[in-house]
mmCIF file of C-alpha atoms in Angstrom:
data_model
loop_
_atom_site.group_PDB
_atom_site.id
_atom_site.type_symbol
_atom_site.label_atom_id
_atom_site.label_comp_id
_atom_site.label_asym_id
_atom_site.label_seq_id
_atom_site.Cartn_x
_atom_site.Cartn_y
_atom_site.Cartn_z
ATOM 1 C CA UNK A 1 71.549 94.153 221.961
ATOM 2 C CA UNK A 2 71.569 91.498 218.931
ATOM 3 C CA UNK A 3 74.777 90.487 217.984
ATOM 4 C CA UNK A 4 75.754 89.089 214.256
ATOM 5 C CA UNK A 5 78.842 86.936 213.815
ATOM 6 C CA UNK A 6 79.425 88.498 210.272
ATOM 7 C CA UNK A 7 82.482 87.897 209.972
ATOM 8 C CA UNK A 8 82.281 84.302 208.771
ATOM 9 C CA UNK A 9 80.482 86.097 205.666
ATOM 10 C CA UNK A 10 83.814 86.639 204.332
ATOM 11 C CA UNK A 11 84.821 83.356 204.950
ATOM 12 C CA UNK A 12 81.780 81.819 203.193
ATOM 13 C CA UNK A 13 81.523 84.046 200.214
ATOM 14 C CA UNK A 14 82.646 81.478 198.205
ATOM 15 C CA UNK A 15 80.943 81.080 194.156
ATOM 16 C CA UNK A 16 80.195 83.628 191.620
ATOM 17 C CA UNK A 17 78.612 81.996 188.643
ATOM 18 C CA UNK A 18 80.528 83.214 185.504
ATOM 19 C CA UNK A 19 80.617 80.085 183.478
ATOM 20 C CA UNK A 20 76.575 80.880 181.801
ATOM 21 C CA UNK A 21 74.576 78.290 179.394
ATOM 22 C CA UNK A 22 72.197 79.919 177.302
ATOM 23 C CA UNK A 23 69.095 77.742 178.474
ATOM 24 C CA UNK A 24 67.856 78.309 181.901
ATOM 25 C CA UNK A 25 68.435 81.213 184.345
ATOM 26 C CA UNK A 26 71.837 82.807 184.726
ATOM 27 C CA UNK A 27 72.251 83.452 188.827
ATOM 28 C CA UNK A 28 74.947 84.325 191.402
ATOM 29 C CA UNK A 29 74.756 82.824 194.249
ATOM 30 C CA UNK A 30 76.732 82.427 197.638
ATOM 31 C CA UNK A 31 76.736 80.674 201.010
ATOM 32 C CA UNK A 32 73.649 81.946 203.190
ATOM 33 C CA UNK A 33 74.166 83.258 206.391
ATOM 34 C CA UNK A 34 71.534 82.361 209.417
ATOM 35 C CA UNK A 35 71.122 85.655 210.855
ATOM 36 C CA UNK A 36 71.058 87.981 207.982
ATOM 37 C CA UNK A 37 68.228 89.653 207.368
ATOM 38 C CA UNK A 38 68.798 89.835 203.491
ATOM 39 C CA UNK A 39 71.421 90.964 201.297
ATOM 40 C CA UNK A 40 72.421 94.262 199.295
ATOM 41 C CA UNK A 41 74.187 93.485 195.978
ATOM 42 C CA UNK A 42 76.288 95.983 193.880
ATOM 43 C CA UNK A 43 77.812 95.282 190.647
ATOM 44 C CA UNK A 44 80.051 97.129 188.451
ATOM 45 C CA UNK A 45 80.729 97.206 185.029
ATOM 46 C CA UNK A 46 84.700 97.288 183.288
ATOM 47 C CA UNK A 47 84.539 100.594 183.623
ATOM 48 C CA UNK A 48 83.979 100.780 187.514
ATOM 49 C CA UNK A 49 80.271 102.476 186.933
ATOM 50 C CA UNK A 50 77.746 101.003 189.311
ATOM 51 C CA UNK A 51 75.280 99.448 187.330
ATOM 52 C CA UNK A 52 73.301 97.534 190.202
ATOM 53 C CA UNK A 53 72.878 98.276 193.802
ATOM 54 C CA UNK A 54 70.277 95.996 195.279
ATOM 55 C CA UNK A 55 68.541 95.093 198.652
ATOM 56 C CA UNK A 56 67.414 91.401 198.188
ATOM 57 C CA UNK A 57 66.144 88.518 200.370
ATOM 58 C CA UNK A 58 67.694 85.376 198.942
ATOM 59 C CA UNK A 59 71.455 84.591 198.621
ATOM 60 C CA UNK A 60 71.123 84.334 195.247
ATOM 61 C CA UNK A 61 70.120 87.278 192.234
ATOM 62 C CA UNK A 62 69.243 86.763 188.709
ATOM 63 C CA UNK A 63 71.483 88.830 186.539
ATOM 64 C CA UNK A 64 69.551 87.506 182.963
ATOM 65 C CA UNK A 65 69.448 91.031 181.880
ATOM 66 C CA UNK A 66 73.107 91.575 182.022
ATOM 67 C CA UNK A 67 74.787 90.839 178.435
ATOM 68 C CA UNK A 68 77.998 88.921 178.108
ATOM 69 C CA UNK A 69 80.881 90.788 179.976
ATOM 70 C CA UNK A 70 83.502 91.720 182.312
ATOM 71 C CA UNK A 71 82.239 92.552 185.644
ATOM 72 C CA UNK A 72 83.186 92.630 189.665
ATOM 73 C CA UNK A 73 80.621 92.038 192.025
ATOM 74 C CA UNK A 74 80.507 92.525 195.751
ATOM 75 C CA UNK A 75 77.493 91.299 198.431
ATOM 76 C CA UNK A 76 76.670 92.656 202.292
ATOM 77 C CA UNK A 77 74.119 90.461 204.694
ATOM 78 C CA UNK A 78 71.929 92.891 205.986
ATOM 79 C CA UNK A 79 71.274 93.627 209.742
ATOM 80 C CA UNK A 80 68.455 94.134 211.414
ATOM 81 C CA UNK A 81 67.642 97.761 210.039
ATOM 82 C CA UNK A 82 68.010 96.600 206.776
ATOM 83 C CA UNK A 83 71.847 97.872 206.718
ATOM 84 C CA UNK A 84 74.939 96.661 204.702
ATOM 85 C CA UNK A 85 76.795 94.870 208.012
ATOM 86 C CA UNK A 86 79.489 93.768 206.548
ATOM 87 C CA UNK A 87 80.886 93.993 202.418
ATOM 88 C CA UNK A 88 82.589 91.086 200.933
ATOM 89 C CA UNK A 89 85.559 91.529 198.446
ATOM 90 C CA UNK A 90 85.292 93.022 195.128
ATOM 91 C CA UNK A 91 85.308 89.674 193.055
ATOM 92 C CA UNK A 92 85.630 89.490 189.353
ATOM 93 C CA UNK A 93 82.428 87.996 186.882
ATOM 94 C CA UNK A 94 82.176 87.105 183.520
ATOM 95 C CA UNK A 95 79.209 86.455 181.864
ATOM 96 C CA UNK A 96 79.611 84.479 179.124
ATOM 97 C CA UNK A 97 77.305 82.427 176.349
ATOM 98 C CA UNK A 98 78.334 78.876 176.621
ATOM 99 C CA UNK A 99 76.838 77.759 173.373
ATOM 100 C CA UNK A 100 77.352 73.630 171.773
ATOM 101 C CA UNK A 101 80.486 73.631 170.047
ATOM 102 C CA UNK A 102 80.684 73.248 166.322
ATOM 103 C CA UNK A 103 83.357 72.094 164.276
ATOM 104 C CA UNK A 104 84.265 72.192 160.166
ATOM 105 C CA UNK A 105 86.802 69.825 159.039
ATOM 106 C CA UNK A 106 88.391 70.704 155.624
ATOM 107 C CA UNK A 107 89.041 67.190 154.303
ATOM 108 C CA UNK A 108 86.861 64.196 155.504
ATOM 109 C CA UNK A 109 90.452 61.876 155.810
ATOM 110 C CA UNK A 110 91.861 61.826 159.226
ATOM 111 C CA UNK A 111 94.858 64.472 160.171
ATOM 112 C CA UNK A 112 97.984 62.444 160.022
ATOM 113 C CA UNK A 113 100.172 62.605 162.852
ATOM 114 C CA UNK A 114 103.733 61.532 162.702
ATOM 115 C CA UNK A 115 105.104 58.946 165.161
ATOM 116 C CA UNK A 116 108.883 58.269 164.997
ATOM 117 C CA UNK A 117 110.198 54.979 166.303
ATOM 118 C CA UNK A 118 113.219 56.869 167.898
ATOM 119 C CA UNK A 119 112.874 57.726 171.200
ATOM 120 C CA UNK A 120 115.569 59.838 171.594
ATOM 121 C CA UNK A 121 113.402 63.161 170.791
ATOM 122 C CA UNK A 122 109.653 63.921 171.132
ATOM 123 C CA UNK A 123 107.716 64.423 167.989
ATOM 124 C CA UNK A 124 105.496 67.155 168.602
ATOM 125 C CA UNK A 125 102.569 68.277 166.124
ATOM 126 C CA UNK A 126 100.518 70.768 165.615
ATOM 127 C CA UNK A 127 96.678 71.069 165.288
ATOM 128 C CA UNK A 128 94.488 73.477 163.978
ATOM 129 C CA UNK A 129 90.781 73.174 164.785
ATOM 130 C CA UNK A 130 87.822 75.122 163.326
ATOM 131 C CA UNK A 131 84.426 75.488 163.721
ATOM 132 C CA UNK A 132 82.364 77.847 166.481
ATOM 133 C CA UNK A 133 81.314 79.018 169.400
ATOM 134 C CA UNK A 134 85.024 78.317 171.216
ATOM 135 C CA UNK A 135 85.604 79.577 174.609
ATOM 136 C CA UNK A 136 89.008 79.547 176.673
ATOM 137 C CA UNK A 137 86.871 77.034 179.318
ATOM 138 C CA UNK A 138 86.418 75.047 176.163
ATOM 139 C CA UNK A 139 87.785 71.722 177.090
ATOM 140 C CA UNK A 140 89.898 69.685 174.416
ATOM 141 C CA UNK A 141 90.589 65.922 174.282
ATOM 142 C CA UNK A 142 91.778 63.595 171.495
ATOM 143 C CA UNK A 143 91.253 59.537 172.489
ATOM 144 C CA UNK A 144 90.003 56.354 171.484
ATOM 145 C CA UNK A 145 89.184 53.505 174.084
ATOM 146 C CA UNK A 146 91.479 53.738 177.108
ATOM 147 C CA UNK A 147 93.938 55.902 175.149
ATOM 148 C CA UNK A 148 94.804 59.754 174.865
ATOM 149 C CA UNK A 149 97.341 61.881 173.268
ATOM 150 C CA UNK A 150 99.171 64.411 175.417
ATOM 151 C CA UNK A 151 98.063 67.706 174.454
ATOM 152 C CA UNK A 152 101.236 70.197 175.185
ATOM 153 C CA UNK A 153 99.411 73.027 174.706
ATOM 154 C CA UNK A 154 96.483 74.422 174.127
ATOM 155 C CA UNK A 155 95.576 78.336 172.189
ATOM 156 C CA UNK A 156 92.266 79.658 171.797
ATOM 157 C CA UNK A 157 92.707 81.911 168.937
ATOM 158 C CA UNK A 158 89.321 83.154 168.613
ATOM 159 C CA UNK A 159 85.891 81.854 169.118
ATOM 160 C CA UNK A 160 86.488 79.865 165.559
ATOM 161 C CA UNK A 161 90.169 78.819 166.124
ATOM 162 C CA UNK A 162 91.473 76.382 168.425
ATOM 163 C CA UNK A 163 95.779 75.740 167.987
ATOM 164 C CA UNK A 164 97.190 72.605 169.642
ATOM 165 C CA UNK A 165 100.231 71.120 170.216
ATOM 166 C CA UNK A 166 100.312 67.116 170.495
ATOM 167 C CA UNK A 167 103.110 64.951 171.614
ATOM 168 C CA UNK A 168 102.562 61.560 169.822
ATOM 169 C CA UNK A 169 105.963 60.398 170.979
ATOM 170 C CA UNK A 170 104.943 57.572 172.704
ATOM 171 C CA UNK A 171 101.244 57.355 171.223
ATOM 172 C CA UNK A 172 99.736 54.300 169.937
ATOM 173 C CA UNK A 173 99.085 54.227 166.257
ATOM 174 C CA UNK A 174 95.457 54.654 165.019
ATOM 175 C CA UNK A 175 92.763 57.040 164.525
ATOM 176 C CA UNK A 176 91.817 59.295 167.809
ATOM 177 C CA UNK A 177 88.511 60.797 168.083
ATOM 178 C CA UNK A 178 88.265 64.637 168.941
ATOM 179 C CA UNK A 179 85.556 65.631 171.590
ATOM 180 C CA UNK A 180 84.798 69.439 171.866
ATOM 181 C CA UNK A 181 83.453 70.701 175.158
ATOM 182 C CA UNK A 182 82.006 73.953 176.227
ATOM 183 C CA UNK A 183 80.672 73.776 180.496
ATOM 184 C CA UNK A 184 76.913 73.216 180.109
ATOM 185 C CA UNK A 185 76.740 72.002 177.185
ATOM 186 C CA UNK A 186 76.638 68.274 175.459
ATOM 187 C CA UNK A 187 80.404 67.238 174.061
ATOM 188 C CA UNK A 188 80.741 67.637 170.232
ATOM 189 C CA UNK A 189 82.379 64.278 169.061
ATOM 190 C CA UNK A 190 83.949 63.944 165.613
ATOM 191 C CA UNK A 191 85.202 60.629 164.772
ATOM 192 C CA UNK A 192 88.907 59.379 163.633
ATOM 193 C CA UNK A 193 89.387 63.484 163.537
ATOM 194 C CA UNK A 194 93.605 62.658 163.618
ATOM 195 C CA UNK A 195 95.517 59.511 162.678
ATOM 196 C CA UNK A 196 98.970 58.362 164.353
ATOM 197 C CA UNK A 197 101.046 56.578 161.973
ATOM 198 C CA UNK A 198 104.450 55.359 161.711
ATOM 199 C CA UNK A 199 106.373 56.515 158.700
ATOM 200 C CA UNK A 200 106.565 53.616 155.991
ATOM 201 C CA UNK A 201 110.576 54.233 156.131
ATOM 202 C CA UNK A 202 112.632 55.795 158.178
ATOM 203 C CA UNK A 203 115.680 57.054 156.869
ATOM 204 C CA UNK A 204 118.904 56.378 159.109
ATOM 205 C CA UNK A 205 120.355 59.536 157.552
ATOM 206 C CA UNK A 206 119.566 63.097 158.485
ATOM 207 C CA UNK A 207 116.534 65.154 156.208
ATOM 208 C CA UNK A 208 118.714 67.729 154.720
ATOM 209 C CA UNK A 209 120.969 64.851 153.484
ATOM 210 C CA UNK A 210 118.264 63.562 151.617
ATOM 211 C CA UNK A 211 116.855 66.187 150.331
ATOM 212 C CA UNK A 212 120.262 66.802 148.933
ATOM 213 C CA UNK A 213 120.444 63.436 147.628
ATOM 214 C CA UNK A 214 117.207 63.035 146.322
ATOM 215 C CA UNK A 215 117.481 66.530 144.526
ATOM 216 C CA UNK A 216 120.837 66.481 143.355
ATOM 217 C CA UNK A 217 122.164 69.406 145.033
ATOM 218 C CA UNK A 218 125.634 70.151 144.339
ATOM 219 C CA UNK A 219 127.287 73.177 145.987
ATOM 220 C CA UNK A 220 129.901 75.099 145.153
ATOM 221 C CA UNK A 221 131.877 77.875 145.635
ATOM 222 C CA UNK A 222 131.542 81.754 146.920
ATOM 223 C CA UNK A 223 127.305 82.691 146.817
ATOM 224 C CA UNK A 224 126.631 80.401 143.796
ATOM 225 C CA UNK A 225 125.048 77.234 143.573
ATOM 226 C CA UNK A 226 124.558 74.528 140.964
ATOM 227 C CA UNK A 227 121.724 72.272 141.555
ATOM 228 C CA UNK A 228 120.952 69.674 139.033
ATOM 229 C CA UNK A 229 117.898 69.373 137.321
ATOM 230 C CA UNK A 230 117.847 65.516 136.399
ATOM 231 C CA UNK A 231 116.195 65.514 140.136
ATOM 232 C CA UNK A 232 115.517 61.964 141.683
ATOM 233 C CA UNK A 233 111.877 62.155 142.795
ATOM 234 C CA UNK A 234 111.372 58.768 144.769
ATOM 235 C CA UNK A 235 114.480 56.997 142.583
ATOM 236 C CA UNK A 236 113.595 58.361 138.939
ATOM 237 C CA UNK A 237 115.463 60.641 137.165
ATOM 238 C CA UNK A 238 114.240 63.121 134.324
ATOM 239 C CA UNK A 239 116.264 64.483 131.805
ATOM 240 C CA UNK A 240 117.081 68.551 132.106
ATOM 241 C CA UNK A 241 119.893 69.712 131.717
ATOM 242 C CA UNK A 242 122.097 71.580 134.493
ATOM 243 C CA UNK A 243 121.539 75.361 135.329
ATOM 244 C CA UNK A 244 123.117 77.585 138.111
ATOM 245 C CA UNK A 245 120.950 78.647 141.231
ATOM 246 C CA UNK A 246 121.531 81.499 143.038
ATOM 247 C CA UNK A 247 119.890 82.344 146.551
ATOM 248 C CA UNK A 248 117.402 85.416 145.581
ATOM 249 C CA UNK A 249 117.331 88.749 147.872
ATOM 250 C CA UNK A 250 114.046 90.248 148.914
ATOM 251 C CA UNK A 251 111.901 87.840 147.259
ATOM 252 C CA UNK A 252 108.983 86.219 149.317
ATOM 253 C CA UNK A 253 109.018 82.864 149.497
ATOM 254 C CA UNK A 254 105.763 82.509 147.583
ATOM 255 C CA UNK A 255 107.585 83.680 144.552
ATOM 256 C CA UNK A 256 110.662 81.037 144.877
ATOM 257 C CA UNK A 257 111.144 78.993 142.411
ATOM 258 C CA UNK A 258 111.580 75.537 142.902
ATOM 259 C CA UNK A 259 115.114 74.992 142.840
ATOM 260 C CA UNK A 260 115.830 78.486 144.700
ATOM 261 C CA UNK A 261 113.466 76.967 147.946
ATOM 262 C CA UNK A 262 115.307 73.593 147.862
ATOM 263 C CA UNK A 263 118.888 76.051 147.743
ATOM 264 C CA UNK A 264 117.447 78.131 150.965
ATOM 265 C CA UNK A 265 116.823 74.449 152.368
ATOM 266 C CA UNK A 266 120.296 73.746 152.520
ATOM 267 C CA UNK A 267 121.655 77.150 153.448
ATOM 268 C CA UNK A 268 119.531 77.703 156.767
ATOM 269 C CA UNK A 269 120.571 75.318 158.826
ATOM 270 C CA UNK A 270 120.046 75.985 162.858
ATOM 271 C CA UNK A 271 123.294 75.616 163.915
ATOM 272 C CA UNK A 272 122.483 76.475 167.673
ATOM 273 C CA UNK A 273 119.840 73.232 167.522
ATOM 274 C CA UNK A 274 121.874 70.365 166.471
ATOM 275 C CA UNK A 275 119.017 67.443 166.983
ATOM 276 C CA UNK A 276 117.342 68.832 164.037
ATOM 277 C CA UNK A 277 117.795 69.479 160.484
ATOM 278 C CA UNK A 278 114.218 71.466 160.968
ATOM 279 C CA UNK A 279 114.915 74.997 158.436
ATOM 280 C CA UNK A 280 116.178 77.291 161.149
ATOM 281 C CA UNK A 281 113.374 80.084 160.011
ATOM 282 C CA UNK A 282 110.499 77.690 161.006
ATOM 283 C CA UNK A 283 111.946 77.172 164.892
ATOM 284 C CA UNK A 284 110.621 78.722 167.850
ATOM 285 C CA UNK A 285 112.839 77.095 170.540
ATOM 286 C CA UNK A 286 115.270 74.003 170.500
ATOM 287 C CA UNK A 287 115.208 71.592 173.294
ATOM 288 C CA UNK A 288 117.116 68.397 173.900
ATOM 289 C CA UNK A 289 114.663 65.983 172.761
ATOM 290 C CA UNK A 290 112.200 67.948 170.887
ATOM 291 C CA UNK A 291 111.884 71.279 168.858
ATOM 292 C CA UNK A 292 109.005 73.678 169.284
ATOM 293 C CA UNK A 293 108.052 74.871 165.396
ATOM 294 C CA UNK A 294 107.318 78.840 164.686
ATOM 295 C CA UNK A 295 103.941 79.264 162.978
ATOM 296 C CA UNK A 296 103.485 82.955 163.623
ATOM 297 C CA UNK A 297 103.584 84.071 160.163
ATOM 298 C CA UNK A 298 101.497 81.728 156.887
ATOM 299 C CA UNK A 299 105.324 81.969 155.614
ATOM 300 C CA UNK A 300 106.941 80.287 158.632
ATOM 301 C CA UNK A 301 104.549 76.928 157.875
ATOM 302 C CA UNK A 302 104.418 77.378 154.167
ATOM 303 C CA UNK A 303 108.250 76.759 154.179
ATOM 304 C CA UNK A 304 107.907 73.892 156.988
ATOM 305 C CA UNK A 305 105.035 72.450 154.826
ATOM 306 C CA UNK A 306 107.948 72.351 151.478
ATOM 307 C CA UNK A 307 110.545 70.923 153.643
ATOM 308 C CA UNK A 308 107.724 67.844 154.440
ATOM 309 C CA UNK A 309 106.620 68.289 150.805
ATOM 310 C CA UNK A 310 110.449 67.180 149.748
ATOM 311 C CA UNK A 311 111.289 64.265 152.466
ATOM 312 C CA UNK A 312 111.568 60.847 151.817
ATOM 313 C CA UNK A 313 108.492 60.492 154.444
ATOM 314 C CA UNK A 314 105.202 59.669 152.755
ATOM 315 C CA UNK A 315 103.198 60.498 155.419
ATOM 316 C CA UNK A 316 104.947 63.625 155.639
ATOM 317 C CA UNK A 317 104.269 64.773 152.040
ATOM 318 C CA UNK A 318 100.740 63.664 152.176
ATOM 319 C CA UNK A 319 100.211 66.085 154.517
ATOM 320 C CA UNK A 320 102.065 68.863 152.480
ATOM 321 C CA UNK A 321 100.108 68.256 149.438
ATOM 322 C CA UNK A 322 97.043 68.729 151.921
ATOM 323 C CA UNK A 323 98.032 71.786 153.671
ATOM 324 C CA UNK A 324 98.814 73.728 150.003
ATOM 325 C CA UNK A 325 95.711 72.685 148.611
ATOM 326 C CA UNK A 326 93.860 74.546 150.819
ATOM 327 C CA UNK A 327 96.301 77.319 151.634
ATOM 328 C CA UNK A 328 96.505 78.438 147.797
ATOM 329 C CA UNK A 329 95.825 82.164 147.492
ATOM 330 C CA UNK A 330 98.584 83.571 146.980
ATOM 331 C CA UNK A 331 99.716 80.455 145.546
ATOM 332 C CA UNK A 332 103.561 79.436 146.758
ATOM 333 C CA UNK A 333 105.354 78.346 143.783
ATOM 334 C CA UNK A 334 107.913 76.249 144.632
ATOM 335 C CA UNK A 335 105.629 73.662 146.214
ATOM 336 C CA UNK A 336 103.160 74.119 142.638
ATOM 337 C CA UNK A 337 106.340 72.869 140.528
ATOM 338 C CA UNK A 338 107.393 70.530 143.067
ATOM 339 C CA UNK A 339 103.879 68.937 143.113
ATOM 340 C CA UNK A 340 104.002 69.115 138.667
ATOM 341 C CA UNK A 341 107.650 67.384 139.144
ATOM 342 C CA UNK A 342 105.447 64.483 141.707
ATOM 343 C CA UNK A 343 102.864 64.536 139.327
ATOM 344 C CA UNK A 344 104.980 63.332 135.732
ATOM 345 C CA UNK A 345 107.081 61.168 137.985
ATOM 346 C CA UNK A 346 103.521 59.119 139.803
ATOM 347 C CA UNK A 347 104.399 55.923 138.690
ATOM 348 C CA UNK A 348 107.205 55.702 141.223
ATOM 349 C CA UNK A 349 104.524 56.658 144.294
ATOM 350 C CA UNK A 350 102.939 54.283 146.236
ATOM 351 C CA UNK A 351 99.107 53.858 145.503
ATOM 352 C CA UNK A 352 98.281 55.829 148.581
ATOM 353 C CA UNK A 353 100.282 58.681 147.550
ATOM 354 C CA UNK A 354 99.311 58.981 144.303
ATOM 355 C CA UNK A 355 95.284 59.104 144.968
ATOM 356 C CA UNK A 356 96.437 62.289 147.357
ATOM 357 C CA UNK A 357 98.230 64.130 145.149
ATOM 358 C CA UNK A 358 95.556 63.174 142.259
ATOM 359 C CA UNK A 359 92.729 64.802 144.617
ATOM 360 C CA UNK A 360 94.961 67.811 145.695
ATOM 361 C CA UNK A 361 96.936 69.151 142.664
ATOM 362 C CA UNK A 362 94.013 70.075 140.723
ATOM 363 C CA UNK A 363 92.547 71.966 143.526
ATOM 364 C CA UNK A 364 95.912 73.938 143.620
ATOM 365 C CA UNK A 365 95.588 74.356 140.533
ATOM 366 C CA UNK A 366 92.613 76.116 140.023
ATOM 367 C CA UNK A 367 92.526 77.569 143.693
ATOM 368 C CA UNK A 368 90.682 80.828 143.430
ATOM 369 C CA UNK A 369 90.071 81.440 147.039
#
């Protein structure tokens, strides 16, 4: 009587390919066993139909014909009559296209990344990247020489949208390169894809407080508000004279007006997350050292955008005037007149600042999309 030791089959069914490039020939394999006489295979599809049942010789089978899907997959060595000894497991396979990675960046200037100099709290940003053929095995890294930034987290929206979360807390400043990696396939590079920078100032007095001061928001009693419209935009005044500003009900955001966005500003505070001054709508969760920002909704980071859009950090507004530019349609109208205000006031802005807003106000202007 011949006797198989199959039960080390179970032991050294070990690899299902699932992770598929488009060239060459898309196989599972598994560990041979000495004294099989061949294999059966059986595969099902999502639905638990049996859409392959197979006596074979090799430890391996060719599944090229199968198209990109969720599958489980079980294997038997054969015996001496040609009979399933012993099944493995059901084990789950995905066939997937790993194609090269491809990725469209809106602005050819580097995403600018904050760095504060305090290291009391983590400054952590997010990162939107687009282009193609994205996979959740598609590996993410952002570097230059010996140096990478910690990415927090990592989303795969779709197969076009990639959302990150980067901790530049203790980053070096610079430009980082992005590399783009899908398994089998060569890394997509694109240079100086973010920048870290240190803002030119920073301001030893909380945001909100500047805002305030910078706007000339004066509060006063019961649900009214006055707020001053001989606004300070970087230190210069212009002449209006003074109306009253009252905090709209059921109006979207989009349809603020300038001086009603700057009065929601200062009335939604988080009071549960005191080491922030972050508008309480745009939170997600409040930590110690760091705050983790709410971008489910375009409304959430349209109103985060404004609140950069009216700091005293340059880099910061930069980056607002780039993020409305291309987020135009429909076109949010307190950031449009804040912009205008920027605009007539440019000779105050630094020369860096000024070319921005010079190469994104028009395009807000006329945004069609």
């Amino acid at each position: 009587m011949i006797r198989f030791n199959f039960k080390i089959f179970v032991i050294l069914f070990l690899f299902v390919s699932s992770l598929l490039s488009q060239e060459g020939t898309k196989l599972i394999a598994w560990k041979p066993i000495a004294e099989a006489n061949g294999y059966q295979i059986q595969i099902k599809d999502k639905t638990g139909k049996l859409i392959l049942d197979k006596k074979i010789d090799t430890a391996y089978h060719s599944i090229e014909e199968l198209p990109s899907g969720i599958y489980m997959v079980r294997t038997a060595p054969l015996n001496l009559f040609k009979k399933p000894a012993v099944w493995s497991i059901w084990k789950d396979l995905e066939i997937i296209i790993s194609e090269p990675p491809q990725i469209v960046k809106e602005v050819e200037k580097p995403i600018i990344l904050p760095k504060t100099e305090s290291k009391k709290e983590k400054t952590i940003s997010p990162i939107s990247i687009e282009g193609e053929h994205f996979l959740e095995a598609t590996k993410v890294d952002l570097s230059k020489k010996d140096d990478q930034l910690p990415i927090v987290s990592k989303e795969v929206k779709s197969s076009e949208r990639i959302e990150l979360k980067v901790d530049t807390t203790e980053a070096k400043t610079g430009p980082y390169d992005l590399t783009v990696t899908n398994p089998y396939q060569k890394p997509k590079v694109v240079k100086n894809f973010v920048q870290v920078e240190v803002p030119k100032s920073e301001s030893k007095q909380e945001n909100l407080e500047e805002i305030k001061k910078n706007e000339r928001v004066k509060t006063v009693p019961e649900s009214s508000t006055q707020v001053s419209n001989n606004q300070t935009i970087n230190g210069n005044n212009s002449n209006t004279q003074k109306q009253k500003v009252t905090l709209p009900k059921g109006k979207p955001f989009r349809d603020f007006s300038y001086e009603e966005m700057m009065l929601f500003l200062e009335s939604d505070v988080a009071v549960n997350c005191k080491n922030t001054k972050i508008p309480a709508f745009t939170l997600s969760e409040c930590h110690k050292t760091y705050v983790i920002l709410n971008f489910s909704s375009e409304d959430n980071q349209s109103v985060f955008e404004f609140y950069k859009l009216v700091s005293e950090n340059e880099t910061n507004r930069i980056s607002a005037y780039r993020y409305f530019s291309s987020h135009c349609n429909p076109k949010f109208r307190p950031a449009i007149e804040r912009m205008e205000l920027q605009w007539k006031n440019r000779t105050n802005l630094d020369p860096e600042e000024r070319q921005s807003l010079a190469e994104e106000l028009p395009k807000f202007r006329s945004c069609s999309r």
